[in-house]
mmCIF file of C-alpha atoms and ligand atoms in Angstrom:
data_model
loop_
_atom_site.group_PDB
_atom_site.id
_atom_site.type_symbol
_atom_site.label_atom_id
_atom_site.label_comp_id
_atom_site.label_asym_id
_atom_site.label_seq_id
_atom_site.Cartn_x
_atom_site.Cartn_y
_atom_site.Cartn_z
ATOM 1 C CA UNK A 1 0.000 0.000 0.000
ATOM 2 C CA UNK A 2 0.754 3.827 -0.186
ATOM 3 C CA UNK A 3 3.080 5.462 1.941
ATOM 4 C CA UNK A 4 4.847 8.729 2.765
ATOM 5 C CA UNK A 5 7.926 8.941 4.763
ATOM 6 C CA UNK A 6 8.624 12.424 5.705
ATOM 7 C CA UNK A 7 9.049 14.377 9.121
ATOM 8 C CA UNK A 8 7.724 17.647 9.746
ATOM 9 C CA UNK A 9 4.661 19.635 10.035
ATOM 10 C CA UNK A 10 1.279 17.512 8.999
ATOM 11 C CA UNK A 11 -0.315 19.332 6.104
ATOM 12 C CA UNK A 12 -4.431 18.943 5.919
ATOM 13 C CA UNK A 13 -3.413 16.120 3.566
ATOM 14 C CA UNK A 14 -1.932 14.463 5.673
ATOM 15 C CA UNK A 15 -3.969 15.004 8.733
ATOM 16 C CA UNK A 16 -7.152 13.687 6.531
ATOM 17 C CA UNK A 17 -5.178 10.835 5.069
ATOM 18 C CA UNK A 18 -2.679 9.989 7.766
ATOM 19 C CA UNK A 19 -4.656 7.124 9.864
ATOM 20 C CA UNK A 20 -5.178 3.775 8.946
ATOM 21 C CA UNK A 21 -8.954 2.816 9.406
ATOM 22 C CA UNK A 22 -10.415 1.060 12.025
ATOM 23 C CA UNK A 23 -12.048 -2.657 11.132
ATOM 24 C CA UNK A 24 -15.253 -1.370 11.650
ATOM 25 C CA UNK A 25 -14.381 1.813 9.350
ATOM 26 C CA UNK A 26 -13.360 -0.723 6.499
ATOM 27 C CA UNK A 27 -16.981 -3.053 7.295
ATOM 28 C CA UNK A 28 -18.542 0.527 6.671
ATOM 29 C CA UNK A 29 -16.519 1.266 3.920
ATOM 30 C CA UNK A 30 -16.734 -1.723 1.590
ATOM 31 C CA UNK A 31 -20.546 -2.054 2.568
ATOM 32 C CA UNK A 32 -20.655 1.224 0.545
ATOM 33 C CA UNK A 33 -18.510 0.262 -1.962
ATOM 34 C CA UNK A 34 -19.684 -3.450 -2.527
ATOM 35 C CA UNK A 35 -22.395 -3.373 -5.268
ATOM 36 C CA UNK A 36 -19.944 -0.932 -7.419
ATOM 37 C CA UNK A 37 -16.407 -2.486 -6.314
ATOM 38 C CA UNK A 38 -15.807 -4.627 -9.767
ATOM 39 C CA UNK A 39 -16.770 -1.486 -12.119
ATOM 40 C CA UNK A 40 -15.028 0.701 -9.984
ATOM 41 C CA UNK A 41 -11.874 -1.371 -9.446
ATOM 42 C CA UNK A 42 -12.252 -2.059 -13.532
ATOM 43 C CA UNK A 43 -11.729 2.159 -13.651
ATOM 44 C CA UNK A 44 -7.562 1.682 -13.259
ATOM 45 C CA UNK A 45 -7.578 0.639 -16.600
ATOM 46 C CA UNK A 46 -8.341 4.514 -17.595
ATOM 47 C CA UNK A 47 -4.439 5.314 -15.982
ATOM 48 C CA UNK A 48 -2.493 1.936 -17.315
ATOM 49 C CA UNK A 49 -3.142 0.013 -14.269
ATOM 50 C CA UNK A 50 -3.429 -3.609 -15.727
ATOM 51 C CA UNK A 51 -5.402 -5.255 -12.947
ATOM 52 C CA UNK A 52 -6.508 -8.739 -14.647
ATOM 53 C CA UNK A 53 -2.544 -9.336 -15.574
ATOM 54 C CA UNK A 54 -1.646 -8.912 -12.100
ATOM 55 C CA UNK A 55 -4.593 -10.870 -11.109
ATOM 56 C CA UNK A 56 -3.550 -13.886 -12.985
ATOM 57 C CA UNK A 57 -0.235 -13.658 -12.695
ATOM 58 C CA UNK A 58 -0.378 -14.039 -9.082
ATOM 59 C CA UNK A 59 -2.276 -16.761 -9.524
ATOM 60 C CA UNK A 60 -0.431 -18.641 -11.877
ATOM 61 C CA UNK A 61 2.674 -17.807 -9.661
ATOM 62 C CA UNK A 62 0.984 -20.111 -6.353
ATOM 63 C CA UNK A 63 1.698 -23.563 -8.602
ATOM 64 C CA UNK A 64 -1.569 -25.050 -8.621
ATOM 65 C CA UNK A 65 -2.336 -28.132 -9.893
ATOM 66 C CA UNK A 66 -5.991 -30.207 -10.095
ATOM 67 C CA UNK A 67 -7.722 -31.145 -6.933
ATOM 68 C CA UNK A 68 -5.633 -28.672 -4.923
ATOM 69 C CA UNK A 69 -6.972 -26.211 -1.599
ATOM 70 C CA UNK A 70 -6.353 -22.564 -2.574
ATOM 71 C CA UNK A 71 -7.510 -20.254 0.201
ATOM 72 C CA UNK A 72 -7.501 -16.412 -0.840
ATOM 73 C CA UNK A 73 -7.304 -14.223 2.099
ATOM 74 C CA UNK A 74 -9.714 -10.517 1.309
ATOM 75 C CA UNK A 75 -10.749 -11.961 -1.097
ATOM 76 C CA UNK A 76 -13.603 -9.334 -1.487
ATOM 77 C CA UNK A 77 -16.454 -10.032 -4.379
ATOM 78 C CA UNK A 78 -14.317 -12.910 -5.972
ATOM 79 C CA UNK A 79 -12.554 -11.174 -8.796
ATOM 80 C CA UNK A 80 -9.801 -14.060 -8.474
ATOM 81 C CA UNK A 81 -12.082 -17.140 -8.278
ATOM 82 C CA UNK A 82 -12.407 -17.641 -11.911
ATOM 83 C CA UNK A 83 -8.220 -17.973 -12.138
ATOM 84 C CA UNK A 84 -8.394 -19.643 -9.035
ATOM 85 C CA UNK A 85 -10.771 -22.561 -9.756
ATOM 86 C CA UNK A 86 -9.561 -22.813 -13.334
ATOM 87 C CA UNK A 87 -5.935 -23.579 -11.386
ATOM 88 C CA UNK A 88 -7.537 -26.239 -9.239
ATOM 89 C CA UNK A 89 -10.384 -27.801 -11.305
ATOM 90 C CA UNK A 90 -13.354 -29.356 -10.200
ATOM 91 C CA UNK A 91 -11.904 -31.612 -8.179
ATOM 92 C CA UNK A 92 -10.044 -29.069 -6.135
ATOM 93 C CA UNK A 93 -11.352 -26.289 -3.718
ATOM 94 C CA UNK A 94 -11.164 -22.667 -2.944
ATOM 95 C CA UNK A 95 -12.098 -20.574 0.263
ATOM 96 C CA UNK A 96 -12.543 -17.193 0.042
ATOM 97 C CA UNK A 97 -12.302 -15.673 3.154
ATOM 98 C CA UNK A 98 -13.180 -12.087 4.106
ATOM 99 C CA UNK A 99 -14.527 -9.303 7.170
ATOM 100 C CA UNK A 100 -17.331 -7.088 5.351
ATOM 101 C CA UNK A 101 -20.435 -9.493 4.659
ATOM 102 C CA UNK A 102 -21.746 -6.896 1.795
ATOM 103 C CA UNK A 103 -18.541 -7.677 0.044
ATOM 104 C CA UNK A 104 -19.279 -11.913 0.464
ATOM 105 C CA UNK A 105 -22.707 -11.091 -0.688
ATOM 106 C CA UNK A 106 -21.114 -10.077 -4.131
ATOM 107 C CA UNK A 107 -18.657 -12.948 -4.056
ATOM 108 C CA UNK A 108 -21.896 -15.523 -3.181
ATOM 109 C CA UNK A 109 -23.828 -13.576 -6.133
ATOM 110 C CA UNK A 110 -20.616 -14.540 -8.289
ATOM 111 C CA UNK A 111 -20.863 -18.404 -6.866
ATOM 112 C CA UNK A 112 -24.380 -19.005 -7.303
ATOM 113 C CA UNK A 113 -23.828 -17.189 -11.032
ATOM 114 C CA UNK A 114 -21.221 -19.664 -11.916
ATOM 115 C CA UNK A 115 -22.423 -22.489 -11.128
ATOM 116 C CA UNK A 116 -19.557 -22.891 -8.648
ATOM 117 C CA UNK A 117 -20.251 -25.855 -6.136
ATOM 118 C CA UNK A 118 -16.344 -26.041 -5.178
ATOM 119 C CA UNK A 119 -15.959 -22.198 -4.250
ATOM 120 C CA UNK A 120 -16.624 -21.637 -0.386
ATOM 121 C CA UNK A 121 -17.246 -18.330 1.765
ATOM 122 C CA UNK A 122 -16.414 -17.739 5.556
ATOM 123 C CA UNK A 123 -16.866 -14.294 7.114
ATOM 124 C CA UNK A 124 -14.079 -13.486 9.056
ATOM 125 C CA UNK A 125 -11.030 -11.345 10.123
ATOM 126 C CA UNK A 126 -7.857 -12.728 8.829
ATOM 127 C CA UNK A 127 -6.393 -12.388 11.635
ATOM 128 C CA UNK A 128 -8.788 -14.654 13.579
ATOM 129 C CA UNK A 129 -9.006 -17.035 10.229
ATOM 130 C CA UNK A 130 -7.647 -21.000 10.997
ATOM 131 C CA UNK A 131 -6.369 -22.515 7.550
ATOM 132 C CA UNK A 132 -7.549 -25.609 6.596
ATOM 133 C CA UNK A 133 -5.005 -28.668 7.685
ATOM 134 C CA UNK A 134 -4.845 -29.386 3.813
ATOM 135 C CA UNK A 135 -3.719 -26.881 1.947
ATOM 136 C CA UNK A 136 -1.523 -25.857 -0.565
ATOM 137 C CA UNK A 137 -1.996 -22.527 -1.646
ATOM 138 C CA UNK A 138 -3.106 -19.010 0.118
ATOM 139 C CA UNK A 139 -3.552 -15.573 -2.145
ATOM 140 C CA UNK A 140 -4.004 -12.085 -1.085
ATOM 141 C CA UNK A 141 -5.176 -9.464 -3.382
ATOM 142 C CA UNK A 142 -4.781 -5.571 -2.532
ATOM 143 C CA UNK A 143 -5.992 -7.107 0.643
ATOM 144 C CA UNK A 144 -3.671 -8.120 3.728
ATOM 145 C CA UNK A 145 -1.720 -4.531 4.239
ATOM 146 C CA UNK A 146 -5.102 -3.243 5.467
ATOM 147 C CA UNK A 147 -4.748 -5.541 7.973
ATOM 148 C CA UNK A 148 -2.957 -4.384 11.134
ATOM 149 C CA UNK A 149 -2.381 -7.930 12.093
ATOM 150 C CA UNK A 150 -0.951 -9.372 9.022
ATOM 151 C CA UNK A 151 2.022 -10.660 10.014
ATOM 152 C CA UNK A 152 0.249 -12.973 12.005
ATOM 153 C CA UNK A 153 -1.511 -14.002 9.140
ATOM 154 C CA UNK A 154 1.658 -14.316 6.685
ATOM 155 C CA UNK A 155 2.742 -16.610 9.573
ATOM 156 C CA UNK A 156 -0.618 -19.033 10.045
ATOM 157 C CA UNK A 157 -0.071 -19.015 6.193
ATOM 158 C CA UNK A 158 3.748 -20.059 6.277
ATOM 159 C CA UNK A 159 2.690 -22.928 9.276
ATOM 160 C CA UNK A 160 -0.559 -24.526 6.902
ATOM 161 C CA UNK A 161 2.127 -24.445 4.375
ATOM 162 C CA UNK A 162 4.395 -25.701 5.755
ATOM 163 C CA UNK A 163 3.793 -29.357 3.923
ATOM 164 C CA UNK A 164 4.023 -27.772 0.727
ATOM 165 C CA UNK A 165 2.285 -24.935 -1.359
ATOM 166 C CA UNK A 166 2.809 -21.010 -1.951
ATOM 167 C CA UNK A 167 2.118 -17.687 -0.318
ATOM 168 C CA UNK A 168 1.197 -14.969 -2.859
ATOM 169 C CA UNK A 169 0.807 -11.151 -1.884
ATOM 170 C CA UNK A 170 -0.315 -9.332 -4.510
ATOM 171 C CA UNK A 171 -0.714 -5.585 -3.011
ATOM 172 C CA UNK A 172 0.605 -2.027 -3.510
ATOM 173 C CA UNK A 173 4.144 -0.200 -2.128
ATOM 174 C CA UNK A 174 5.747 2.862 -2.363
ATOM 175 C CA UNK A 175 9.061 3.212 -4.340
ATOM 176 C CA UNK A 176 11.699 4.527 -2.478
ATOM 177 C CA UNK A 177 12.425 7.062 -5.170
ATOM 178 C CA UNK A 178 9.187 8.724 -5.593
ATOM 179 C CA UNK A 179 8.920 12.537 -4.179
ATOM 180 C CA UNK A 180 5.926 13.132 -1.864
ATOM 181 C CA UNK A 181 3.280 14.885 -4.629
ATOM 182 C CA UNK A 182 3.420 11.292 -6.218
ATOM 183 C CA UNK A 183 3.168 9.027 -2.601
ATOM 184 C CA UNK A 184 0.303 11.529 -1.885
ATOM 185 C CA UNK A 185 -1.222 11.358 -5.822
ATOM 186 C CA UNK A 186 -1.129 7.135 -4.886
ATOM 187 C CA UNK A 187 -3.031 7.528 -1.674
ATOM 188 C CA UNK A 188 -5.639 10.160 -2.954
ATOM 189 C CA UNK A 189 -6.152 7.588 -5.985
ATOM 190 C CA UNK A 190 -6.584 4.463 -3.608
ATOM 191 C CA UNK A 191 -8.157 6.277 -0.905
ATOM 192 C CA UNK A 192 -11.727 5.204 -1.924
ATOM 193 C CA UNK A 193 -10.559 1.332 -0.985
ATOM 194 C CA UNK A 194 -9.814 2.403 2.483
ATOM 195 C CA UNK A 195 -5.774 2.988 1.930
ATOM 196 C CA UNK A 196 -4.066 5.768 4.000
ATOM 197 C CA UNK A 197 -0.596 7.544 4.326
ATOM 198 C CA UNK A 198 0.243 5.362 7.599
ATOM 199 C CA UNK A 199 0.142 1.999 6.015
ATOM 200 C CA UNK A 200 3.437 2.710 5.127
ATOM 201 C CA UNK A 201 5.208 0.848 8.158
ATOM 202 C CA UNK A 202 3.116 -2.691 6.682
ATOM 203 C CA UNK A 203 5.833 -4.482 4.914
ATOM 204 C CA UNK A 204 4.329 -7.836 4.244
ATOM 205 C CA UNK A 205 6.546 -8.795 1.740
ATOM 206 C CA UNK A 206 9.301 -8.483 4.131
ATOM 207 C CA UNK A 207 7.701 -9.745 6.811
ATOM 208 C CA UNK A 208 7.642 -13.393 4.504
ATOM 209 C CA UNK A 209 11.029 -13.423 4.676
ATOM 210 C CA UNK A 210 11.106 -14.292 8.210
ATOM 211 C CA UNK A 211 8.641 -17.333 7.933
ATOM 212 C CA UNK A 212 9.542 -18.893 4.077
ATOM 213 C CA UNK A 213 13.143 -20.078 3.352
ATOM 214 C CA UNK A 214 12.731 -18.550 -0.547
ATOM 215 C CA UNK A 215 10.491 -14.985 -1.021
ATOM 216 C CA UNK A 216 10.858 -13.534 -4.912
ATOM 217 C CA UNK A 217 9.676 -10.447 -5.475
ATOM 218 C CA UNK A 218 8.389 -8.979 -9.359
ATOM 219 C CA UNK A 219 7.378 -5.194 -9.434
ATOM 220 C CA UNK A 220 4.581 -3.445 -11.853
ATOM 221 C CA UNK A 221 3.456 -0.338 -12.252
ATOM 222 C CA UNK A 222 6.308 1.697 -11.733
ATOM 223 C CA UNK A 223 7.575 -0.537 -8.650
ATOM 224 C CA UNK A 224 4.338 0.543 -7.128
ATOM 225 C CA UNK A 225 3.123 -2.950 -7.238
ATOM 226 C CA UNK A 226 4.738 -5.903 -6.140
ATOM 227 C CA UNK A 227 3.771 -9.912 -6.609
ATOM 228 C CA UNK A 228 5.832 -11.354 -3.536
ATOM 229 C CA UNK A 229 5.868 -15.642 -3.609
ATOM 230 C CA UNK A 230 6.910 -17.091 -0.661
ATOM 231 C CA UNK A 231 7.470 -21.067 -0.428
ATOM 232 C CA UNK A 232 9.048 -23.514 2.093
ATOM 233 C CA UNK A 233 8.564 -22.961 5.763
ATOM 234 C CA UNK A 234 11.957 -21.333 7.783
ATOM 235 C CA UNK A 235 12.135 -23.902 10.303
ATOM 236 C CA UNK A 236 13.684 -21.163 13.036
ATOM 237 C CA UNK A 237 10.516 -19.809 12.670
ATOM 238 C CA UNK A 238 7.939 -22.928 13.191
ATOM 239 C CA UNK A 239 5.555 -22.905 16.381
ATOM 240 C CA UNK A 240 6.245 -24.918 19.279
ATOM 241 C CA UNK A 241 10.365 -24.409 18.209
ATOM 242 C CA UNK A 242 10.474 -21.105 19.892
HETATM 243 C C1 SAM B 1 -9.416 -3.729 -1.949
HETATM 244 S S1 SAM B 1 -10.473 -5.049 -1.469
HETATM 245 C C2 SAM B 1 -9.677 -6.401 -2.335
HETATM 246 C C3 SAM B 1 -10.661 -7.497 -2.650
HETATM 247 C C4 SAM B 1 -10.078 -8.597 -3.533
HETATM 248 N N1 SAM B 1 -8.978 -9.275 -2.897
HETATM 249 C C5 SAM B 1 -9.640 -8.055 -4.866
HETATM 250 O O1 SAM B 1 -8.458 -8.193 -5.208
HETATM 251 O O2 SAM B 1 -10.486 -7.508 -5.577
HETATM 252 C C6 SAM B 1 -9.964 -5.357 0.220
HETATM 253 C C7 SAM B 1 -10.786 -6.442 0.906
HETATM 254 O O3 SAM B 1 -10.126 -6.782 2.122
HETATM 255 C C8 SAM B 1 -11.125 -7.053 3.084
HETATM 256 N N2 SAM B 1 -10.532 -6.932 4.419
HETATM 257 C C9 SAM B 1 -10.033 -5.815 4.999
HETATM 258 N N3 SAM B 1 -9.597 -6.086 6.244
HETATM 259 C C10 SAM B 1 -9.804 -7.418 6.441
HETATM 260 C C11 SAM B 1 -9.569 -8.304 7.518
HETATM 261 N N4 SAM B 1 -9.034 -7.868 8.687
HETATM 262 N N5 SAM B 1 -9.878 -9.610 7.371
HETATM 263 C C12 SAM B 1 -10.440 -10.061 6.213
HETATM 264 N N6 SAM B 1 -10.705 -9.269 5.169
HETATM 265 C C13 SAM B 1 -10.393 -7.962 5.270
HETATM 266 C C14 SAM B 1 -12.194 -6.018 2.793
HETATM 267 O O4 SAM B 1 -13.431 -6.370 3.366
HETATM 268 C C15 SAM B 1 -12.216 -6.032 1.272
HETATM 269 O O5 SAM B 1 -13.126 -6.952 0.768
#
């Protein structure tokens, strides 16, 4: 996600844009945004941002083969599903997992659309979510930095992988190199999804590092958005070894 990185006076902006919502700001905000979010999210296009390519290949980057258990973490009104159970098959299974019920109504609308009997739904906070002892596969879309908790979650990830399977992060970041106008242009763009100047200390694609052995890293979009694959569990890291 956006960031700024500056000391100083706060300007208005960032006294508006500073503070990273609340969970029950985000419910409020995605219940507004639900019925629109695919058209709206579909408007990036209009500046170059190539959202489907990302989309899929983050998806082809977890490895999935028939009959596997894909879990996507925010996954929001299931723009990923259709890469997701194509990767998997009929035979495999995905869970889409998520806070703000008017955003699982969409995805359920999506389901039932489909046809999809293999696609499942559970309302809840990632950081409260327990993986499924079988799985081999977890995505997050634009999702996990707005979750103050997510290293906790890249770790429950890293320990139900730790038989096998892939970590993807698909999300934004702030180049190093980019002066303020352009940080503060990001945030102003992304606002209406809830982002704001302070996720800048949420680093989940460093935080993998700590809990998979091997983390690559691809940038788009300027180096404002990064695919980060992380795969093989750091055994220093594992539960019960500390
Ligand atoms: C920008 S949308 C992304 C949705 C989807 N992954 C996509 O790529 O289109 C962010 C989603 O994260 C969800 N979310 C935010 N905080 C969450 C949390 N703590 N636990 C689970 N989901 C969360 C929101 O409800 C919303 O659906």
């Amino acid at each position: 996600m956006w960031a700024y990185g500056h000391a100083g006076t706060l300007s208005l902006f960032e006294k508006r844009y500073a503070v990273a919502l609340t969970k029950a700001q985000i419910i409020d905000l995605y219940r507004v945004r639900a019925a629109w979010y695919d058209f709206s999210a579909n408007l990036y296009y209009l500046i170059g941002f190539r959202e489907a390519r990302y989309r899929k290949e983050a998806v082809a980057a977890l490895g999935l083969k028939t009959g596997d258990t894909v879990v996507e973490i925010g996954c929001g009104t299931g723009l990923n599903f259709g890469y997701l159970r194509a990767a998997v098959g009929g035979a495999g299974k995905v869970v889409g997992v998520d806070l703000t019920d008017a955003m699982l109504a969409q995805a359920g609308q999506r389901i039932a659309r489909e046809g999809w009997s293999n696609v499942m739904l559970v309302q809840r906070d990632a950081a409260a979510y327990e993986f499924p002892a079988e799985v081999q596969g977890v995505l997050s879309t634009f999702a996990l930095t707005l979750v103050p908790e997510y290293e906790r979650v890249v770790e429950n990830a890293a320990d139900a992988l730790a038989m096998g399977g892939r970590l993807v992060i698909l999300d934004f970041r702030q180049p190093e190199n980019w002066p303020l106008w352009l940080v503060r242009l990001g945030v102003f763009v992304t606002r209406p999804f809830g982002v704001s100047l302070d996720l800048t200390d949420r680093k989940p694609w460093l935080v993998m590092q700590k809990h998979f052995s091997r983390v690559t890293t691809t940038l788009h979009f300027g180096g404002s958005v990064y695919i980060a694959v992380g795969e093989g569990r750091e055994p220093g890291n594992k539960r019960g070894r500390r």
